Structures are given as C-alpha cells and as structure tokens.
Amino acid sequence: MGENYPNSAGEEFLNSMGEDYHNSTGEDYPNSMGEDYPNSLGDDYPNGTGEDYPNGTGEDYPNSMGEHCPNSMDEDYPNSTGEDYPNSTVEDYPKSTGEDYPNSKVEDYPKSRGEDYPNNIGEDYPNSKGEHYPNGTGEDYPYYMGEDYPIGIGEDYTKGTGEDYPNSMGEDDP
C-alpha cells in the first residue's frame, strides 16, 4: 500500500487504479503487477520463466497485454506460446504453437509444430511425414503424409483430398 498503488505486491503498480498498471482500463498495461507488463510481480515481467517475459514458453513475449507480448489484444502477438506469434488473432498468425505460424488460419500453415509450421513431423510442414504439407488448410496441401499430397502413405498421393490424386495407393491415381 504505497503512495499511489494499493494492493501492490511488486515494486510499484500491483492492483493500481491509477494511471498505468494492473487491472488498468486506461492506456497501457492491464493486469500488470510489475513495472511494465501484466501479471508481473517483479520489476519488469510477470510470470517470467525465461530471460525476460512472463508466461513465456517461447522465445519472446507471452501473456502480454502491453506493447509486444502474447495474450495481447494490442498490436502484435496475443496468446503466443511459440517463438513469435501463437494464438494471435490480430494481424497474421492465430493459434500458433510452432516457431512461426501454427494453427494459423490466415495465410499459409495451420497447426504447425515443427520448425516453420505447426504439427510438422517432416522437414517443412505440419503433420508431414514426408517432405511438404500435412493437415494444411491454407494455400497448398492439407493432410500430407507423403512427399507432396495429403494423407500420402506412399511416395506421392494416398487419400489425397488436395489438388491432384485423392485415395491414391499407387504412384499416381486414386
């Protein structure tokens, strides 16, 4: 119960109804218990299990309601659990759990959990056991398990619901 901020368990701003932090409905950082970000009990970043940011399971900014971090309804990265933009409903990548665009319903690769795309077991795309695009609901090839097409168990096209050869157990045709 400092000079300006009641129910403060951090350095300055916990449960503040004043100008800036914690449960703030004003300009900057709601649910902030620290100096800058929400759910912060320390100096800067609440629930930080990494180097800097609270509730971060990825590299940068989870559970942030401020300028940059996850669960942000602000400008960039809400509900981020990956490296960059998980569960983002803002500009680019919603529900991302991979490095870049998991569970993305936006441009390209939803449910990706690999290096680039969620649910990726192969080299590039989600649920891929081959080379390219499993369970893709984006631009190219959903339900891939082969090299190119969805649910491919062979080299090319098994049970493909994509562009070319669905239910194919041979080389080309279903």
XYZ file of N, CA and C in Angstrom:
522
model
N 0.855 -1.187 0.000
C 0.000 0.000 0.000
C 0.889 1.234 0.000
N 1.536 1.423 -1.076
C 2.477 2.531 -1.161
C 1.753 3.839 -1.303
N 2.441 4.771 -1.910
C 1.893 6.108 -2.015
C 0.773 6.223 -3.041
N 0.938 5.528 -4.147
C -0.042 5.655 -5.211
C -0.820 4.392 -5.548
N -0.219 3.227 -5.266
C -0.805 1.986 -5.740
C -1.164 0.964 -4.664
N -2.453 0.795 -4.409
C -2.934 -0.135 -3.374
C -2.755 -1.595 -3.792
N -2.674 -2.491 -2.787
C -2.567 -3.918 -3.060
C -1.391 -4.248 -3.944
N -0.299 -3.518 -3.764
C 0.879 -3.766 -4.586
C 1.768 -4.817 -3.949
N 2.060 -5.883 -4.749
C 2.911 -6.940 -4.217
C 4.243 -6.900 -4.940
N 4.321 -6.047 -5.928
C 5.546 -5.952 -6.707
C 6.287 -4.705 -6.300
N 6.921 -4.079 -7.270
C 7.696 -2.895 -6.938
C 6.850 -1.644 -6.817
N 5.920 -1.479 -7.745
C 5.142 -0.255 -7.702
C 3.666 -0.345 -8.047
N 3.317 -1.141 -9.053
C 1.999 -0.961 -9.605
C 0.908 -2.018 -9.473
N 1.001 -2.970 -8.596
C 0.020 -4.028 -8.449
C -1.369 -3.504 -8.058
N -2.413 -3.997 -8.749
C -3.777 -3.589 -8.424
C -3.948 -2.072 -8.383
N -3.271 -1.412 -9.281
C -3.354 0.030 -9.314
C -4.560 0.508 -10.103
N -5.235 1.466 -9.584
C -6.384 2.016 -10.282
C -6.019 3.414 -10.726
N -4.746 3.644 -10.687
C -4.264 4.968 -11.035
C -4.067 5.114 -12.524
N -2.891 5.566 -12.910
C -2.670 5.926 -14.301
C -2.252 4.818 -15.242
N -1.409 3.892 -14.757
C -0.816 2.979 -15.695
C -1.104 1.482 -15.628
N -0.800 0.870 -14.476
C -0.754 -0.583 -14.456
C -1.810 -1.367 -13.695
N -1.640 -2.674 -13.645
C -2.516 -3.665 -13.045
C -4.017 -3.367 -13.095
N -4.739 -4.252 -13.791
C -6.190 -4.114 -13.927
C -6.525 -2.725 -14.448
N -5.637 -2.211 -15.246
C -5.843 -0.886 -15.784
C -6.715 -0.937 -17.023
N -7.659 -0.026 -17.097
C -8.549 0.010 -18.254
C -8.198 1.242 -19.060
N -7.101 1.830 -18.658
C -6.665 3.056 -19.311
C -5.863 2.819 -20.567
N -4.713 3.450 -20.638
C -3.949 3.455 -21.874
C -2.996 2.304 -22.115
N -2.341 1.831 -21.064
C -1.255 0.913 -21.342
C -1.332 -0.576 -21.006
N -1.138 -0.938 -19.730
C -0.986 -2.353 -19.419
C -1.911 -2.922 -18.347
N -3.037 -3.483 -18.727
C -3.981 -4.047 -17.752
C -3.419 -5.313 -17.122
N -3.888 -5.646 -15.927
C -3.436 -6.843 -15.228
C -1.936 -6.832 -14.984
N -1.367 -5.636 -14.926
C 0.064 -5.538 -14.706
C 0.363 -5.422 -13.220
N 1.317 -6.233 -12.767
C 1.661 -6.156 -11.356
C 3.107 -5.707 -11.195
N 3.772 -5.493 -12.279
C 5.169 -5.102 -12.201
C 5.325 -3.687 -12.709
N 6.463 -3.420 -13.280
C 6.713 -2.079 -13.772
C 6.082 -1.835 -15.129
N 6.125 -2.870 -15.969
C 5.645 -2.688 -17.319
C 4.530 -3.605 -17.789
N 4.706 -4.883 -17.537
C 3.778 -5.851 -18.105
C 2.833 -6.522 -17.132
N 1.706 -7.061 -17.650
C 0.654 -7.674 -16.834
C 1.118 -8.930 -16.108
N 0.486 -9.211 -14.970
C 0.808 -10.378 -14.166
C 2.255 -10.374 -13.710
N 2.812 -9.177 -13.581
C 4.200 -9.077 -13.160
C 4.304 -8.865 -11.660
N 5.164 -9.644 -11.053
C 5.332 -9.494 -9.618
C 6.737 -8.959 -9.322
N 7.506 -8.836 -10.373
C 8.870 -8.373 -10.186
C 9.022 -6.966 -10.695
N 10.153 -6.705 -11.255
C 10.449 -5.368 -11.734
C 9.868 -5.106 -13.109
N 9.980 -6.098 -13.980
C 9.535 -5.878 -15.347
C 8.483 -6.830 -15.886
N 8.791 -8.121 -15.820
C 7.932 -9.086 -16.493
C 7.335 -10.182 -15.626
N 6.013 -10.215 -15.493
C 5.313 -11.163 -14.629
C 5.399 -12.587 -15.136
N 5.425 -13.524 -14.200
C 5.425 -14.939 -14.555
C 6.467 -15.285 -15.590
N 7.630 -14.663 -15.492
C 8.687 -14.931 -16.460
C 9.443 -16.171 -16.068
N 9.430 -17.168 -16.975
C 10.165 -18.391 -16.695
C 11.401 -18.428 -17.569
N 11.517 -17.433 -18.418
C 12.657 -17.385 -19.319
C 13.572 -16.259 -18.887
N 14.140 -15.577 -19.847
C 15.055 -14.496 -19.506
C 14.319 -13.218 -19.167
N 13.270 -12.919 -19.915
C 12.631 -11.627 -19.750
C 11.138 -11.591 -19.458
N 10.383 -12.307 -20.230
C 8.942 -12.128 -20.220
C 8.102 -13.188 -19.529
N 6.992 -12.774 -18.915
C 6.106 -13.628 -18.138
C 5.377 -14.647 -18.980
N 5.156 -15.812 -18.394
C 4.412 -16.869 -19.065
C 4.940 -17.144 -20.455
N 6.212 -16.882 -20.653
C 6.790 -17.123 -21.965
C 7.268 -18.540 -22.074
N 6.741 -19.283 -23.031
C 7.198 -20.652 -23.231
C 8.000 -20.679 -24.511
N 8.023 -19.554 -25.188
C 8.757 -19.475 -26.439
C 9.959 -18.596 -26.222
N 10.301 -17.840 -27.214
C 11.483 -17.007 -27.066
C 11.190 -15.612 -26.528
N 10.054 -15.053 -26.926
C 9.859 -13.654 -26.596
C 8.765 -13.165 -25.643
N 7.514 -13.008 -26.128
C 6.580 -12.280 -25.278
C 5.197 -12.868 -25.030
N 5.049 -13.883 -24.194
C 3.735 -14.475 -23.917
C 2.908 -13.713 -22.881
N 1.605 -13.870 -22.965
C 0.697 -13.259 -21.987
C 0.891 -11.770 -21.789
N 1.237 -11.059 -22.817
C 1.432 -9.621 -22.695
C 0.209 -8.856 -23.147
N -0.145 -7.886 -22.429
C -1.279 -7.061 -22.824
C -0.779 -5.669 -23.124
N 0.525 -5.577 -23.152
C 1.144 -4.295 -23.386
C 1.477 -4.100 -24.833
N 2.723 -3.784 -25.099
C 3.114 -3.415 -26.452
C 3.392 -4.569 -27.376
N 4.036 -5.628 -26.860
C 4.514 -6.668 -27.751
C 3.999 -8.081 -27.542
N 3.698 -8.410 -26.310
C 3.548 -9.809 -25.974
C 2.216 -10.517 -26.162
N 2.274 -11.878 -26.009
C 1.117 -12.754 -26.188
C -0.046 -12.394 -25.286
N -1.209 -12.895 -25.668
C -2.445 -12.546 -24.984
C -2.653 -11.050 -25.145
N -1.974 -10.514 -26.127
C -2.079 -9.097 -26.399
C -3.196 -8.841 -27.387
N -4.018 -7.898 -27.077
C -5.099 -7.553 -27.981
C -4.721 -6.229 -28.594
N -3.463 -5.972 -28.428
C -2.915 -4.721 -28.900
C -2.504 -4.845 -30.348
N -1.250 -4.597 -30.611
C -0.797 -4.555 -31.994
C -0.288 -5.843 -32.597
N 0.437 -6.638 -31.810
C 1.138 -7.735 -32.446
C 0.872 -9.191 -32.110
N 1.214 -9.631 -30.895
C 1.240 -11.074 -30.664
C 0.455 -11.635 -29.475
N -0.845 -11.837 -29.601
C -1.635 -12.381 -28.498
C -1.490 -13.889 -28.359
N -1.599 -14.385 -27.134
C -1.584 -15.828 -26.899
C -0.464 -16.551 -27.614
N 0.739 -15.998 -27.509
C 1.864 -16.629 -28.185
C 2.548 -17.650 -27.294
N 2.680 -18.883 -27.793
C 3.351 -19.907 -26.997
C 4.569 -20.420 -27.737
N 4.739 -19.938 -28.930
C 5.880 -20.383 -29.726
C 6.941 -19.320 -29.695
N 7.675 -19.206 -30.756
C 8.735 -18.206 -30.771
C 8.188 -16.831 -31.075
N 7.232 -16.768 -31.991
C 6.757 -15.457 -32.395
C 5.290 -15.124 -32.195
N 4.388 -15.823 -32.923
C 3.008 -15.361 -32.864
C 1.900 -16.373 -32.598
N 2.015 -17.248 -31.604
C 0.982 -18.240 -31.347
C -0.337 -17.635 -30.884
N -1.428 -18.283 -31.228
C -2.748 -17.848 -30.785
C -2.991 -16.372 -31.076
N -2.406 -15.886 -32.134
C -2.568 -14.495 -32.500
C -3.863 -14.310 -33.275
N -4.665 -13.373 -32.852
C -5.923 -13.123 -33.545
C -5.865 -11.736 -34.161
N -4.695 -11.176 -34.090
C -4.541 -9.818 -34.590
C -4.242 -9.770 -36.069
N -3.003 -9.621 -36.421
C -2.684 -9.395 -37.815
C -2.405 -10.607 -38.673
N -1.615 -11.535 -38.168
C -1.161 -12.600 -39.038
C -1.395 -14.047 -38.640
N -0.974 -14.412 -37.417
C -0.916 -15.831 -37.105
C -1.678 -16.299 -35.870
N -2.940 -16.670 -36.026
C -3.743 -17.122 -34.890
C -3.390 -18.525 -34.430
N -3.497 -18.773 -33.126
C -3.287 -20.097 -32.558
C -2.022 -20.759 -33.049
N -0.922 -20.026 -32.987
C 0.336 -20.589 -33.458
C 1.088 -21.222 -32.305
N 1.501 -22.489 -32.469
C 2.225 -23.146 -31.390
C 3.607 -23.565 -31.854
N 3.907 -23.288 -33.084
C 5.209 -23.667 -33.626
C 6.138 -22.477 -33.584
N 7.098 -22.462 -34.473
C 8.040 -21.348 -34.461
C 7.427 -20.118 -35.083
N 6.692 -20.320 -36.163
C 6.139 -19.165 -36.838
C 4.621 -19.098 -36.962
N 4.015 -20.107 -37.637
C 2.594 -19.969 -37.883
C 1.673 -21.132 -37.557
N 1.805 -21.791 -36.410
C 0.952 -22.924 -36.075
C -0.512 -22.536 -35.938
N -1.399 -23.471 -36.287
C -2.837 -23.226 -36.139
C -3.227 -21.904 -36.780
N -2.494 -21.533 -37.808
C -2.764 -20.282 -38.482
C -3.877 -20.462 -39.488
N -4.886 -19.611 -39.396
C -5.994 -19.688 -40.328
C -5.884 -18.527 -41.291
N -4.765 -17.902 -41.219
C -4.570 -16.726 -42.040
C -4.022 -17.060 -43.401
N -2.739 -16.969 -43.564
C -2.201 -17.126 -44.904
C -1.804 -18.512 -45.353
N -1.036 -19.229 -44.549
C -0.495 -20.467 -45.075
C -0.599 -21.770 -44.301
N -0.033 -21.808 -43.118
C 0.179 -23.105 -42.489
C -0.377 -23.300 -41.082
N -1.596 -23.780 -40.953
C -2.232 -24.003 -39.650
C -1.728 -25.256 -38.958
N -1.850 -25.298 -37.639
C -1.479 -26.460 -36.843
C -0.060 -26.919 -37.077
N 0.858 -25.987 -37.139
C 2.251 -26.345 -37.365
C 3.011 -26.391 -36.058
N 3.793 -27.440 -35.865
C 4.559 -27.541 -34.618
C 6.034 -27.803 -34.883
N 6.394 -27.726 -36.125
C 7.780 -28.021 -36.476
C 8.622 -26.773 -36.483
N 9.529 -26.701 -37.412
C 10.427 -25.560 -37.469
C 9.702 -24.333 -37.960
N 8.860 -24.525 -38.951
C 8.132 -23.394 -39.510
C 6.635 -23.507 -39.300
N 6.124 -24.709 -39.497
C 4.689 -24.896 -39.461
C 4.214 -25.936 -38.454
N 3.151 -25.629 -37.701
C 2.642 -26.492 -36.633
C 2.312 -27.889 -37.103
N 2.394 -28.845 -36.161
C 2.107 -30.250 -36.446
C 3.025 -30.777 -37.521
N 4.200 -30.239 -37.552
C 5.157 -30.651 -38.574
C 6.025 -31.778 -38.086
N 6.007 -32.894 -38.796
C 6.839 -34.018 -38.392
C 7.912 -34.242 -39.436
N 7.716 -33.581 -40.557
C 8.659 -33.755 -41.652
C 9.636 -32.600 -41.683
N 10.034 -32.241 -42.860
C 11.027 -31.176 -42.979
C 10.425 -29.794 -42.892
N 9.260 -29.598 -43.523
C 8.711 -28.252 -43.581
C 7.349 -28.011 -42.960
N 6.372 -28.807 -43.356
C 5.002 -28.505 -42.969
C 4.337 -29.433 -41.963
N 3.218 -28.976 -41.341
C 2.518 -29.680 -40.263
C 2.056 -31.076 -40.630
N 2.110 -31.998 -39.632
C 1.693 -33.382 -39.810
C 2.325 -34.018 -41.022
N 3.475 -33.521 -41.396
C 4.150 -34.062 -42.564
C 5.107 -35.161 -42.190
N 4.960 -36.312 -42.818
C 5.889 -37.393 -42.541
C 6.795 -37.525 -43.739
N 6.529 -36.666 -44.701
C 7.323 -36.702 -45.915
C 8.035 -35.370 -46.014
N 7.890 -34.756 -47.146
C 8.612 -33.508 -47.343
C 7.818 -32.228 -47.159
N 6.518 -32.237 -47.545
C 5.845 -30.947 -47.567
C 4.663 -30.552 -46.668
N 3.415 -30.869 -47.051
C 2.342 -30.188 -46.317
C 1.182 -30.970 -45.701
N 1.318 -31.547 -44.530
C 0.236 -32.275 -43.863
C -0.781 -31.365 -43.189
N -2.026 -31.780 -43.166
C -3.071 -31.028 -42.457
C -3.074 -29.550 -42.803
N -2.777 -29.252 -44.029
C -2.781 -27.845 -44.423
C -4.155 -27.418 -44.851
N -4.642 -26.343 -44.272
C -5.959 -25.838 -44.668
C -5.733 -24.492 -45.330
N -4.484 -24.213 -45.535
C -4.119 -22.929 -46.114
C -4.056 -22.954 -47.618
N -2.907 -22.572 -48.151
C -2.784 -22.392 -49.578
C -2.594 -23.669 -50.363
N -1.879 -24.653 -49.796
C -1.496 -25.777 -50.623
C -2.038 -27.187 -50.403
N -1.438 -27.930 -49.485
C -1.799 -29.350 -49.402
C -2.101 -29.892 -48.014
N -3.374 -29.957 -47.618
C -3.751 -30.460 -46.293
C -3.612 -31.970 -46.196
N -3.413 -32.477 -44.961
C -3.320 -33.919 -44.711
C -2.232 -34.624 -45.486
N -1.046 -34.053 -45.463
C 0.055 -34.693 -46.153
C 0.790 -35.653 -45.278
N 1.130 -36.797 -45.798
C 1.999 -37.695 -45.046
C 3.077 -38.210 -45.985
N 2.902 -37.885 -47.247
C 3.851 -38.353 -48.246
C 4.746 -37.201 -48.626
N 5.212 -37.198 -49.847
C 6.109 -36.139 -50.255
C 5.361 -34.885 -50.637
N 4.224 -35.065 -51.304
C 3.506 -33.897 -51.792
C 2.065 -33.741 -51.329
N 1.303 -34.808 -51.362
C -0.125 -34.690 -51.106
C -0.659 -35.257 -49.804
N -1.844 -34.760 -49.364
C -2.453 -35.103 -48.084
C -2.662 -36.590 -47.895
N -2.492 -37.028 -46.645
C -2.650 -38.416 -46.257
C -1.903 -39.348 -47.181
N -0.747 -38.937 -47.641
C 0.037 -39.792 -48.538
C 0.844 -40.754 -47.722
N 0.661 -42.055 -47.977
C 1.421 -43.051 -47.233
C 2.515 -43.594 -48.126
N 2.339 -43.369 -49.428
C 3.324 -43.859 -50.374
C 4.286 -42.747 -50.693
N 4.793 -42.761 -51.901
C 5.735 -41.710 -52.255
C 5.018 -40.428 -52.603
N 3.871 -40.575 -53.282
C 3.220 -39.366 -53.739
C 1.813 -39.075 -53.254
N 0.806 -39.891 -53.672
C -0.556 -39.460 -53.391
C -1.524 -40.490 -52.814
N -1.582 -40.611 -51.531
C -2.546 -41.526 -50.937
C -3.669 -40.779 -50.242
N -4.885 -41.116 -50.532
C -6.020 -40.443 -49.905
C -5.839 -38.941 -49.968
N -5.453 -38.453 -51.094
C -5.231 -37.025 -51.233
C -6.542 -36.307 -51.465
N -6.783 -35.292 -50.666
C -8.015 -34.516 -50.838
C -7.610 -33.161 -51.393
N -6.390 -33.091 -51.812
C -5.871 -31.827 -52.312
C -6.126 -31.588 -53.776
N -5.087 -31.191 -54.480
C -5.253 -30.771 -55.859
C -5.320 -31.898 -56.870
N -4.541 -32.971 -56.662
C -4.419 -33.962 -57.714
C -4.986 -35.371 -57.560
N -4.411 -36.166 -56.658
C -4.790 -37.575 -56.625
C -5.250 -38.137 -55.291
N -6.529 -37.968 -54.926
C -7.042 -38.478 -53.654
C -7.176 -39.992 -53.661
N -7.095 -40.613 -52.453
C -7.269 -42.053 -52.321
C -6.344 -42.840 -53.214
N -5.173 -42.295 -53.490
C -4.231 -42.986 -54.352
C -3.303 -43.864 -53.538
N -3.237 -45.128 -53.897
C -2.350 -46.019 -53.168
C -1.230 -46.473 -54.085
N -1.295 -45.983 -55.315
C -0.263 -46.357 -56.268
C 0.643 -45.172 -56.450
N 1.121 -45.000 -57.655
C 2.028 -43.886 -57.879
C 1.314 -42.591 -58.205
N 0.210 -42.715 -58.983
C -0.460 -41.504 -59.412
C -1.939 -41.402 -59.074
N -2.725 -42.395 -59.445
C -4.176 -42.264 -59.336
C -4.778 -42.944 -58.116
N -5.980 -42.466 -57.716
C -6.688 -42.966 -56.525
C -7.133 -44.402 -56.712
